[in-house]
């Protein structure tokens, strides 16, 4: 085994490589394949011209058999009328012109000629041209039609036993062997062709499925990026708006507070631009590599709330319970962070200047619950639109559904707005 493995590899100093097949063996095979492909291509382009060429070849062979007297070498009656021999040779060869369009009709036309051929004892060798339409039948038509064509070929020979019983058996065996060979060849070629077509169709189907999966993945990625950009831009713009309003109010009375507001606006803007570059860098294929940075987590909630407080919204954070392993995965922490961020952004946009907010994280044995409430009012929803159906709310619901969670958002009976997110433990639904 070791010697054989060594013989099958060639070492050129860079490692073992499979030995190449001899070019002398491959060249004839490749040449034949190329020739067959050219013939098939010519047949597809000029089918009638090809049929005329094939028919002309066999007509020439049949006529040469007649003119040279070759038919007499196998004839049982060499005194058969020569015009009849010529007519039978043409009747066996000329109909081949329609062998592909009407193979059964061609075989039916040859059957009485075959009977006359055996009955007269001429036994012209062109009678074996019946195998050509029989091959076409086996290649294209149902198997029961192929079996019928076999009977159509052999019955005239069997009937000839009445006229020449001594040689009828030999002729019948020759016809049976010839038909069996042609039938098996046609079935083999047909099976291989159908198998190849099935493989090609499967390849096309897999290619279509691959394209569909690519489009679905691209659509999902676009949705994810749109959701991230909505959260980043919406939140930071709301914070900047609040800081700008507060700075404009304090500019006349307290220039130091106005300067602090402008500094906070610059910090928030730079942070927003940095996050946008990170998100959009993934879309730029020409860029060498997008700058990577950690995604926000629960540890960043304090920074988020500080920015919201700087924008003028008092926020209080309450944490109950102890985080478990299943509730603190990076993806879940990002979902919680974005939901809190979007909820506070909505409060900055809609709750009014005197609103306050509260964020409560409650860790339970079965999961994590996050409540974000505010005391501000909300403008009435436009006609025909339900409250809480905006893009931000739908984005939060999508984030919750990624982890089999639920999200509820709506007005509180006593006034204000509440967003409640429930996320089960990772092993609670496995």
CSV table of C-alpha atoms in Angstrom, one decimal:
chain,number,residue,atom,x,y,z
A,1,UNK,CA,0.0,0.0,0.0
A,2,UNK,CA,2.9,2.4,0.8
A,3,UNK,CA,4.6,1.7,-2.5
A,4,UNK,CA,1.4,2.3,-4.4
A,5,UNK,CA,0.8,5.6,-2.6
A,6,UNK,CA,4.3,6.7,-3.4
A,7,UNK,CA,3.8,5.8,-7.0
A,8,UNK,CA,0.6,7.9,-7.3
A,9,UNK,CA,2.3,11.0,-6.1
A,10,UNK,CA,5.1,13.2,-7.5
A,11,UNK,CA,7.3,15.3,-5.2
A,12,UNK,CA,8.8,18.4,-6.7
A,13,UNK,CA,10.0,19.9,-3.5
A,14,UNK,CA,6.8,21.6,-2.6
A,15,UNK,CA,4.9,18.6,-1.3
A,16,UNK,CA,3.1,15.6,-2.8
A,17,UNK,CA,0.9,16.1,-5.8
A,18,UNK,CA,-1.4,13.6,-7.6
A,19,UNK,CA,0.2,12.1,-10.6
A,20,UNK,CA,-1.2,13.5,-13.9
A,21,UNK,CA,-2.9,11.1,-16.3
A,22,UNK,CA,-1.0,10.3,-19.4
A,23,UNK,CA,-1.7,12.8,-22.2
A,24,UNK,CA,-1.7,10.1,-24.8
A,25,UNK,CA,-4.7,8.5,-23.1
A,26,UNK,CA,-6.6,11.7,-22.4
A,27,UNK,CA,-6.1,13.3,-25.9
A,28,UNK,CA,-8.2,10.8,-27.9
A,29,UNK,CA,-11.0,10.9,-25.3
A,30,UNK,CA,-11.1,14.7,-25.3
A,31,UNK,CA,-11.0,14.7,-29.1
A,32,UNK,CA,-14.0,12.3,-29.3
A,33,UNK,CA,-16.0,14.3,-26.8
A,34,UNK,CA,-15.3,17.5,-28.7
A,35,UNK,CA,-16.3,15.9,-32.0
A,36,UNK,CA,-19.5,14.5,-30.5
A,37,UNK,CA,-20.4,17.9,-29.1
A,38,UNK,CA,-19.9,19.5,-32.5
A,39,UNK,CA,-22.1,16.9,-34.2
A,40,UNK,CA,-24.8,17.4,-31.6
A,41,UNK,CA,-24.6,21.2,-32.0
A,42,UNK,CA,-24.8,20.8,-35.8
A,43,UNK,CA,-27.8,18.5,-35.4
A,44,UNK,CA,-29.6,21.1,-33.2
A,45,UNK,CA,-28.9,23.9,-35.7
A,46,UNK,CA,-29.7,21.9,-38.9
A,47,UNK,CA,-31.8,18.8,-38.0
A,48,UNK,CA,-33.2,18.4,-41.6
A,49,UNK,CA,-29.8,18.6,-43.2
A,50,UNK,CA,-28.5,16.0,-40.7
A,51,UNK,CA,-31.4,13.7,-41.5
A,52,UNK,CA,-30.8,14.1,-45.2
A,53,UNK,CA,-27.1,13.3,-44.8
A,54,UNK,CA,-27.8,10.2,-42.7
A,55,UNK,CA,-30.5,9.0,-45.0
A,56,UNK,CA,-28.3,9.6,-48.0
A,57,UNK,CA,-25.5,7.5,-46.5
A,58,UNK,CA,-27.8,4.5,-45.9
A,59,UNK,CA,-29.5,4.8,-49.3
A,60,UNK,CA,-26.0,4.8,-50.9
A,61,UNK,CA,-25.1,1.7,-48.9
A,62,UNK,CA,-28.3,-0.1,-49.9
A,63,UNK,CA,-27.9,0.7,-53.6
A,64,UNK,CA,-24.3,-0.4,-53.5
A,65,UNK,CA,-25.4,-3.7,-52.0
A,66,UNK,CA,-27.7,-4.1,-54.9
A,67,UNK,CA,-25.4,-3.0,-57.7
A,68,UNK,CA,-22.5,-5.1,-56.5
A,69,UNK,CA,-24.6,-8.1,-56.0
A,70,UNK,CA,-23.7,-8.4,-52.3
A,71,UNK,CA,-27.3,-9.3,-51.5
A,72,UNK,CA,-26.8,-12.6,-53.3
A,73,UNK,CA,-24.2,-13.8,-50.7
A,74,UNK,CA,-26.9,-14.2,-48.1
A,75,UNK,CA,-30.0,-14.6,-50.3
A,76,UNK,CA,-31.9,-17.9,-50.1
A,77,UNK,CA,-33.1,-17.3,-53.7
A,78,UNK,CA,-30.6,-15.6,-55.9
A,79,UNK,CA,-33.1,-15.6,-58.8
A,80,UNK,CA,-35.2,-13.1,-57.1
A,81,UNK,CA,-36.2,-10.2,-59.5
A,82,UNK,CA,-33.6,-7.5,-59.4
A,83,UNK,CA,-36.1,-4.6,-59.7
A,84,UNK,CA,-37.8,-6.0,-56.7
A,85,UNK,CA,-34.6,-6.2,-54.8
A,86,UNK,CA,-33.8,-2.5,-55.7
A,87,UNK,CA,-37.3,-1.4,-54.7
A,88,UNK,CA,-37.0,-3.2,-51.3
A,89,UNK,CA,-33.6,-1.7,-50.7
A,90,UNK,CA,-35.0,1.8,-51.3
A,91,UNK,CA,-38.1,1.1,-49.1
A,92,UNK,CA,-35.8,0.1,-46.2
A,93,UNK,CA,-33.5,3.2,-46.6
A,94,UNK,CA,-35.4,6.1,-47.9
A,95,UNK,CA,-38.0,6.3,-45.0
A,96,UNK,CA,-35.2,6.8,-42.6
A,97,UNK,CA,-35.6,10.5,-43.5
A,98,UNK,CA,-38.6,10.6,-41.1
A,99,UNK,CA,-37.2,8.2,-38.5
A,100,UNK,CA,-37.1,10.9,-35.8
A,101,UNK,CA,-40.4,12.7,-36.5
A,102,UNK,CA,-42.4,9.5,-37.2
A,103,UNK,CA,-40.5,6.4,-36.1
A,104,UNK,CA,-43.5,4.2,-35.6
A,105,UNK,CA,-44.9,5.1,-39.0
A,106,UNK,CA,-41.5,4.3,-40.6
A,107,UNK,CA,-41.5,0.9,-38.9
A,108,UNK,CA,-45.0,0.2,-40.0
A,109,UNK,CA,-44.0,1.1,-43.6
A,110,UNK,CA,-41.1,-1.3,-43.5
A,111,UNK,CA,-43.0,-4.2,-42.0
A,112,UNK,CA,-44.8,-5.4,-45.3
A,113,UNK,CA,-41.5,-4.9,-47.2
A,114,UNK,CA,-39.8,-7.1,-44.6
A,115,UNK,CA,-42.4,-9.8,-45.2
A,116,UNK,CA,-41.9,-9.6,-48.9
A,117,UNK,CA,-38.1,-9.7,-48.4
A,118,UNK,CA,-38.3,-13.0,-46.4
A,119,UNK,CA,-41.1,-14.5,-48.5
A,120,UNK,CA,-39.2,-14.1,-51.8
A,121,UNK,CA,-36.0,-15.4,-50.3
A,122,UNK,CA,-34.0,-12.3,-51.4
A,123,UNK,CA,-33.1,-11.4,-47.8
A,124,UNK,CA,-31.6,-8.0,-48.6
A,125,UNK,CA,-29.3,-6.8,-45.8
A,126,UNK,CA,-30.9,-3.4,-45.9
A,127,UNK,CA,-33.7,-5.0,-43.8
A,128,UNK,CA,-31.6,-4.5,-40.7
A,129,UNK,CA,-32.1,-0.7,-41.2
A,130,UNK,CA,-35.4,-1.3,-39.3
A,131,UNK,CA,-33.2,-1.3,-36.2
A,132,UNK,CA,-32.7,2.5,-36.6
A,133,UNK,CA,-36.3,3.6,-36.1
A,134,UNK,CA,-36.6,0.9,-33.4
A,135,UNK,CA,-33.6,2.7,-31.6
A,136,UNK,CA,-35.4,6.0,-31.9
A,137,UNK,CA,-38.6,4.5,-30.4
A,138,UNK,CA,-36.6,3.1,-27.5
A,139,UNK,CA,-34.9,6.5,-27.0
A,140,UNK,CA,-38.1,8.7,-27.0
A,141,UNK,CA,-41.3,6.7,-26.7
A,142,UNK,CA,-42.7,4.5,-23.8
A,143,UNK,CA,-41.3,1.0,-23.3
A,144,UNK,CA,-44.6,-0.7,-24.4
A,145,UNK,CA,-44.2,1.0,-27.8
A,146,UNK,CA,-40.6,-0.4,-27.9
A,147,UNK,CA,-42.0,-3.9,-27.2
A,148,UNK,CA,-44.6,-3.4,-30.0
A,149,UNK,CA,-41.8,-2.4,-32.4
A,150,UNK,CA,-40.0,-5.6,-31.6
A,151,UNK,CA,-43.1,-7.7,-32.5
A,152,UNK,CA,-43.5,-5.6,-35.7
A,153,UNK,CA,-39.9,-6.5,-36.7
A,154,UNK,CA,-40.0,-10.2,-35.8
A,155,UNK,CA,-43.6,-11.2,-37.0
A,156,UNK,CA,-42.8,-10.9,-40.7
A,157,UNK,CA,-39.7,-13.1,-40.3
A,158,UNK,CA,-41.8,-15.6,-38.4
A,159,UNK,CA,-44.4,-15.5,-41.1
A,160,UNK,CA,-41.7,-16.3,-43.6
A,161,UNK,CA,-41.3,-19.7,-42.0
A,162,UNK,CA,-44.3,-20.8,-44.1
A,163,UNK,CA,-42.4,-20.1,-47.3
A,164,UNK,CA,-38.8,-21.1,-46.3
A,165,UNK,CA,-39.0,-23.0,-43.0
A,166,UNK,CA,-35.4,-24.2,-43.1
A,167,UNK,CA,-33.9,-20.7,-42.7
A,168,UNK,CA,-36.7,-18.9,-40.9
A,169,UNK,CA,-35.3,-19.9,-37.4
A,170,UNK,CA,-31.9,-18.4,-38.3
A,171,UNK,CA,-33.4,-15.2,-39.5
A,172,UNK,CA,-35.6,-14.9,-36.5
A,173,UNK,CA,-32.7,-15.3,-34.1
A,174,UNK,CA,-30.7,-12.7,-36.0
A,175,UNK,CA,-33.6,-10.2,-35.7
A,176,UNK,CA,-34.1,-11.0,-32.0
A,177,UNK,CA,-30.4,-10.5,-31.2
A,178,UNK,CA,-30.3,-7.3,-33.2
A,179,UNK,CA,-33.4,-5.9,-31.6
A,180,UNK,CA,-32.3,-6.8,-28.1
A,181,UNK,CA,-29.0,-5.0,-28.6
A,182,UNK,CA,-30.6,-1.9,-30.0
A,183,UNK,CA,-33.3,-1.8,-27.3
A,184,UNK,CA,-30.7,-2.1,-24.5
A,185,UNK,CA,-28.5,0.5,-26.1
A,186,UNK,CA,-31.5,2.9,-26.4
A,187,UNK,CA,-32.6,2.3,-22.8
A,188,UNK,CA,-29.0,2.9,-21.6
A,189,UNK,CA,-28.6,6.1,-23.6
A,190,UNK,CA,-32.1,7.3,-22.5
A,191,UNK,CA,-31.4,6.6,-18.8
A,192,UNK,CA,-28.1,8.4,-19.0
A,193,UNK,CA,-29.7,11.4,-20.7
A,194,UNK,CA,-32.6,11.6,-18.2
A,195,UNK,CA,-30.0,11.3,-15.3
A,196,UNK,CA,-28.0,14.1,-16.8
A,197,UNK,CA,-31.1,16.3,-17.3
A,198,UNK,CA,-32.1,15.6,-13.7
A,199,UNK,CA,-28.6,16.6,-12.5
A,200,UNK,CA,-28.8,19.8,-14.6
A,201,UNK,CA,-32.2,20.6,-13.3
A,202,UNK,CA,-31.1,20.0,-9.7
A,203,UNK,CA,-28.1,22.3,-10.3
A,204,UNK,CA,-30.4,25.0,-11.6
A,205,UNK,CA,-32.8,24.5,-8.7
A,206,UNK,CA,-29.9,24.7,-6.2
A,207,UNK,CA,-28.7,27.9,-8.0
A,208,UNK,CA,-32.1,29.4,-7.7
A,209,UNK,CA,-32.4,28.5,-4.1
A,210,UNK,CA,-28.9,29.9,-3.4
A,211,UNK,CA,-29.9,33.2,-5.1
A,212,UNK,CA,-33.1,33.3,-3.0
A,213,UNK,CA,-31.2,32.6,0.2
A,214,UNK,CA,-28.8,35.4,-0.8
A,215,UNK,CA,-31.6,37.8,-1.4
A,216,UNK,CA,-33.3,36.8,1.9
A,217,UNK,CA,-30.0,37.3,3.8
A,218,UNK,CA,-29.5,40.7,2.1
A,219,UNK,CA,-33.0,41.7,3.0
A,220,UNK,CA,-32.5,40.6,6.6
A,221,UNK,CA,-29.2,42.5,6.8
A,222,UNK,CA,-30.8,45.6,5.3
A,223,UNK,CA,-33.5,45.4,8.0
A,224,UNK,CA,-30.9,45.0,10.7
A,225,UNK,CA,-28.9,47.9,9.5
A,226,UNK,CA,-32.0,50.1,9.1
A,227,UNK,CA,-33.0,49.2,12.7
A,228,UNK,CA,-29.5,50.0,14.0
A,229,UNK,CA,-29.4,53.3,12.1
A,230,UNK,CA,-32.9,54.2,13.3
A,231,UNK,CA,-31.9,53.6,16.9
A,232,UNK,CA,-28.6,55.4,16.6
A,233,UNK,CA,-29.8,58.4,14.7
A,234,UNK,CA,-33.2,58.8,16.4
A,235,UNK,CA,-31.7,58.6,19.9
A,236,UNK,CA,-28.7,60.9,19.3
A,237,UNK,CA,-30.7,63.5,17.4
A,238,UNK,CA,-33.3,63.6,20.2
A,239,UNK,CA,-30.5,64.1,22.7
A,240,UNK,CA,-29.0,66.8,20.6
A,241,UNK,CA,-32.3,68.5,20.2
A,242,UNK,CA,-32.9,68.5,23.9
A,243,UNK,CA,-29.4,69.9,24.6
A,244,UNK,CA,-29.8,72.6,21.9
A,245,UNK,CA,-33.2,73.7,23.4
A,246,UNK,CA,-31.7,73.7,26.9
A,247,UNK,CA,-28.6,75.6,25.7
A,248,UNK,CA,-30.7,78.2,23.9
A,249,UNK,CA,-32.8,78.7,27.1
A,250,UNK,CA,-29.7,79.0,29.3
A,251,UNK,CA,-27.7,81.2,26.9
A,252,UNK,CA,-29.2,84.5,28.2
A,253,UNK,CA,-29.2,83.6,31.9
A,254,UNK,CA,-26.3,81.2,32.4
A,255,UNK,CA,-23.6,81.2,29.8
A,256,UNK,CA,-21.7,78.4,31.5
A,257,UNK,CA,-24.7,76.0,31.2
A,258,UNK,CA,-25.0,77.0,27.5
A,259,UNK,CA,-21.3,76.2,27.0
A,260,UNK,CA,-21.8,72.8,28.7
A,261,UNK,CA,-24.8,72.1,26.5
A,262,UNK,CA,-22.7,72.9,23.4
A,263,UNK,CA,-19.9,70.7,24.6
A,264,UNK,CA,-22.4,67.9,25.2
A,265,UNK,CA,-23.8,68.4,21.7
A,266,UNK,CA,-20.4,68.0,20.2
A,267,UNK,CA,-19.7,64.9,22.3
A,268,UNK,CA,-23.0,63.3,21.3
A,269,UNK,CA,-22.5,64.2,17.6
A,270,UNK,CA,-19.1,62.7,17.5
A,271,UNK,CA,-20.4,59.5,19.2
A,272,UNK,CA,-23.3,59.3,16.7
A,273,UNK,CA,-20.9,59.8,13.8
A,274,UNK,CA,-18.6,57.1,15.1
A,275,UNK,CA,-21.5,54.6,15.4
A,276,UNK,CA,-22.8,55.5,12.0
A,277,UNK,CA,-19.3,54.9,10.4
A,278,UNK,CA,-19.2,51.5,12.1
A,279,UNK,CA,-22.6,50.5,10.8
A,280,UNK,CA,-22.1,51.9,7.3
A,281,UNK,CA,-18.5,50.6,7.1
A,282,UNK,CA,-19.9,47.1,6.7
A,283,UNK,CA,-21.7,48.2,3.4
A,284,UNK,CA,-18.5,49.5,1.8
A,285,UNK,CA,-16.9,46.5,0.1
A,286,UNK,CA,-14.1,48.6,-1.2
A,287,UNK,CA,-13.0,49.5,2.3
A,288,UNK,CA,-10.1,47.3,3.7
A,289,UNK,CA,-11.9,46.4,6.9
A,290,UNK,CA,-14.7,48.0,8.9
A,291,UNK,CA,-13.5,49.4,12.2
A,292,UNK,CA,-14.8,47.0,14.9
A,293,UNK,CA,-16.0,48.1,18.3
A,294,UNK,CA,-18.0,46.3,21.1
A,295,UNK,CA,-21.7,46.5,20.8
A,296,UNK,CA,-23.5,48.3,23.6
A,297,UNK,CA,-24.4,46.2,26.7
A,298,UNK,CA,-26.1,46.6,30.0
A,299,UNK,CA,-22.9,48.1,31.4
A,300,UNK,CA,-23.4,51.0,29.0
A,301,UNK,CA,-26.8,51.9,30.4
A,302,UNK,CA,-25.3,54.4,32.8
A,303,UNK,CA,-23.7,56.3,29.9
A,304,UNK,CA,-26.9,56.2,28.0
A,305,UNK,CA,-28.9,57.6,30.9
A,306,UNK,CA,-26.3,60.3,31.6
A,307,UNK,CA,-26.7,61.5,28.0
A,308,UNK,CA,-30.5,61.5,28.4
A,309,UNK,CA,-30.3,63.5,31.6
A,310,UNK,CA,-28.0,66.0,30.0
A,311,UNK,CA,-30.7,66.4,27.3
A,312,UNK,CA,-33.1,67.5,30.0
A,313,UNK,CA,-35.0,64.3,30.9
A,314,UNK,CA,-34.7,63.1,34.5
A,315,UNK,CA,-34.2,59.3,34.5
A,316,UNK,CA,-34.0,56.9,37.4
A,317,UNK,CA,-32.7,53.3,37.1
A,318,UNK,CA,-33.8,50.5,39.4
A,319,UNK,CA,-32.3,47.0,39.2
A,320,UNK,CA,-33.8,44.0,41.1
A,321,UNK,CA,-32.5,40.5,41.3
A,322,UNK,CA,-29.2,39.0,40.1
A,323,UNK,CA,-28.4,38.5,36.5
A,324,UNK,CA,-28.2,34.8,35.5
A,325,UNK,CA,-26.0,33.3,32.7
A,326,UNK,CA,-28.9,32.8,30.4
A,327,UNK,CA,-30.1,36.4,30.6
A,328,UNK,CA,-26.7,38.1,30.1
A,329,UNK,CA,-25.6,37.0,26.6
A,330,UNK,CA,-24.2,39.8,24.4
A,331,UNK,CA,-27.2,39.6,22.0
A,332,UNK,CA,-29.7,39.9,24.8
A,333,UNK,CA,-27.9,42.8,26.4
A,334,UNK,CA,-27.8,44.6,23.1
A,335,UNK,CA,-31.6,44.0,22.7
A,336,UNK,CA,-32.3,45.4,26.1
A,337,UNK,CA,-30.0,48.4,25.5
A,338,UNK,CA,-31.7,49.3,22.2
A,339,UNK,CA,-35.2,48.9,23.7
A,340,UNK,CA,-34.4,51.2,26.6
A,341,UNK,CA,-32.7,53.6,24.2
A,342,UNK,CA,-35.7,53.7,21.8
A,343,UNK,CA,-38.1,54.1,24.7
A,344,UNK,CA,-36.2,57.1,26.2
A,345,UNK,CA,-35.9,58.6,22.7
A,346,UNK,CA,-39.7,58.4,22.3
A,347,UNK,CA,-40.0,60.1,25.7
A,348,UNK,CA,-37.7,62.9,24.6
A,349,UNK,CA,-39.6,63.4,21.4
A,350,UNK,CA,-43.2,63.2,22.7
A,351,UNK,CA,-43.5,63.4,26.4
A,352,UNK,CA,-43.0,67.2,26.8
A,353,UNK,CA,-40.6,69.3,28.8
A,354,UNK,CA,-41.8,68.4,32.3
A,355,UNK,CA,-41.7,64.6,31.9
A,356,UNK,CA,-39.7,62.2,34.0
A,357,UNK,CA,-38.7,58.6,33.2
A,358,UNK,CA,-37.9,55.5,35.1
A,359,UNK,CA,-36.1,52.3,33.9
A,360,UNK,CA,-36.6,49.1,36.0
A,361,UNK,CA,-34.6,45.9,35.3
A,362,UNK,CA,-36.1,42.9,37.1
A,363,UNK,CA,-34.1,39.6,37.0
A,364,UNK,CA,-36.3,36.6,37.7
A,365,UNK,CA,-35.5,32.8,37.8
A,366,UNK,CA,-37.2,32.5,34.4
A,367,UNK,CA,-35.9,35.5,32.6
A,368,UNK,CA,-35.5,39.3,32.5
A,369,UNK,CA,-38.2,42.0,32.5
A,370,UNK,CA,-37.5,45.6,31.6
A,371,UNK,CA,-40.0,48.4,32.2
A,372,UNK,CA,-39.5,51.9,30.9
A,373,UNK,CA,-42.2,54.4,32.0
A,374,UNK,CA,-42.6,58.2,31.8
A,375,UNK,CA,-45.0,60.7,33.2
A,376,UNK,CA,-45.4,62.8,30.0
A,377,UNK,CA,-48.4,63.1,27.8
A,378,UNK,CA,-48.6,61.8,24.2
A,379,UNK,CA,-50.3,63.5,21.3
A,380,UNK,CA,-53.3,61.7,19.8
A,381,UNK,CA,-52.5,59.2,17.1
A,382,UNK,CA,-53.4,60.2,13.5
A,383,UNK,CA,-56.8,58.9,12.2
A,384,UNK,CA,-56.7,55.3,11.2
A,385,UNK,CA,-53.4,54.6,13.0
A,386,UNK,CA,-53.1,52.7,16.3
A,387,UNK,CA,-50.8,54.1,18.9
A,388,UNK,CA,-47.6,52.3,19.3
A,389,UNK,CA,-47.4,51.1,15.7
A,390,UNK,CA,-44.5,53.3,14.6
A,391,UNK,CA,-41.2,52.1,13.2
A,392,UNK,CA,-39.5,52.3,16.6
A,393,UNK,CA,-42.1,50.2,18.3
A,394,UNK,CA,-42.0,47.6,15.5
A,395,UNK,CA,-38.2,47.5,15.7
A,396,UNK,CA,-38.3,46.9,19.4
A,397,UNK,CA,-40.8,44.0,18.9
A,398,UNK,CA,-38.5,42.5,16.2
A,399,UNK,CA,-35.6,42.6,18.7
A,400,UNK,CA,-37.7,40.9,21.4
A,401,UNK,CA,-38.9,38.2,19.0
A,402,UNK,CA,-35.3,37.3,18.1
A,403,UNK,CA,-35.0,35.8,21.7
A,404,UNK,CA,-38.6,34.5,22.0
A,405,UNK,CA,-39.5,37.6,24.0
A,406,UNK,CA,-42.5,39.9,24.0
A,407,UNK,CA,-42.8,43.6,24.1
A,408,UNK,CA,-45.9,45.7,25.1
A,409,UNK,CA,-46.2,49.4,24.7
A,410,UNK,CA,-49.1,51.7,25.5
A,411,UNK,CA,-50.5,54.5,27.6
A,412,UNK,CA,-50.8,54.1,31.4
A,413,UNK,CA,-54.2,54.6,33.0
A,414,UNK,CA,-52.9,57.4,35.2
A,415,UNK,CA,-51.1,59.1,32.3
A,416,UNK,CA,-47.8,58.6,30.7
A,417,UNK,CA,-46.4,55.7,28.7
A,418,UNK,CA,-44.9,52.3,29.4
A,419,UNK,CA,-42.8,49.9,27.5
A,420,UNK,CA,-42.4,46.4,28.9
A,421,UNK,CA,-39.9,43.9,27.5
A,422,UNK,CA,-39.9,40.3,28.7
A,423,UNK,CA,-37.0,38.0,27.7
A,424,UNK,CA,-36.9,34.3,28.8
A,425,UNK,CA,-33.7,32.6,29.8
A,426,UNK,CA,-31.8,31.0,26.9
A,427,UNK,CA,-32.3,27.5,28.2
A,428,UNK,CA,-36.0,28.1,29.0
A,429,UNK,CA,-37.1,27.4,25.4
A,430,UNK,CA,-34.5,24.9,24.3
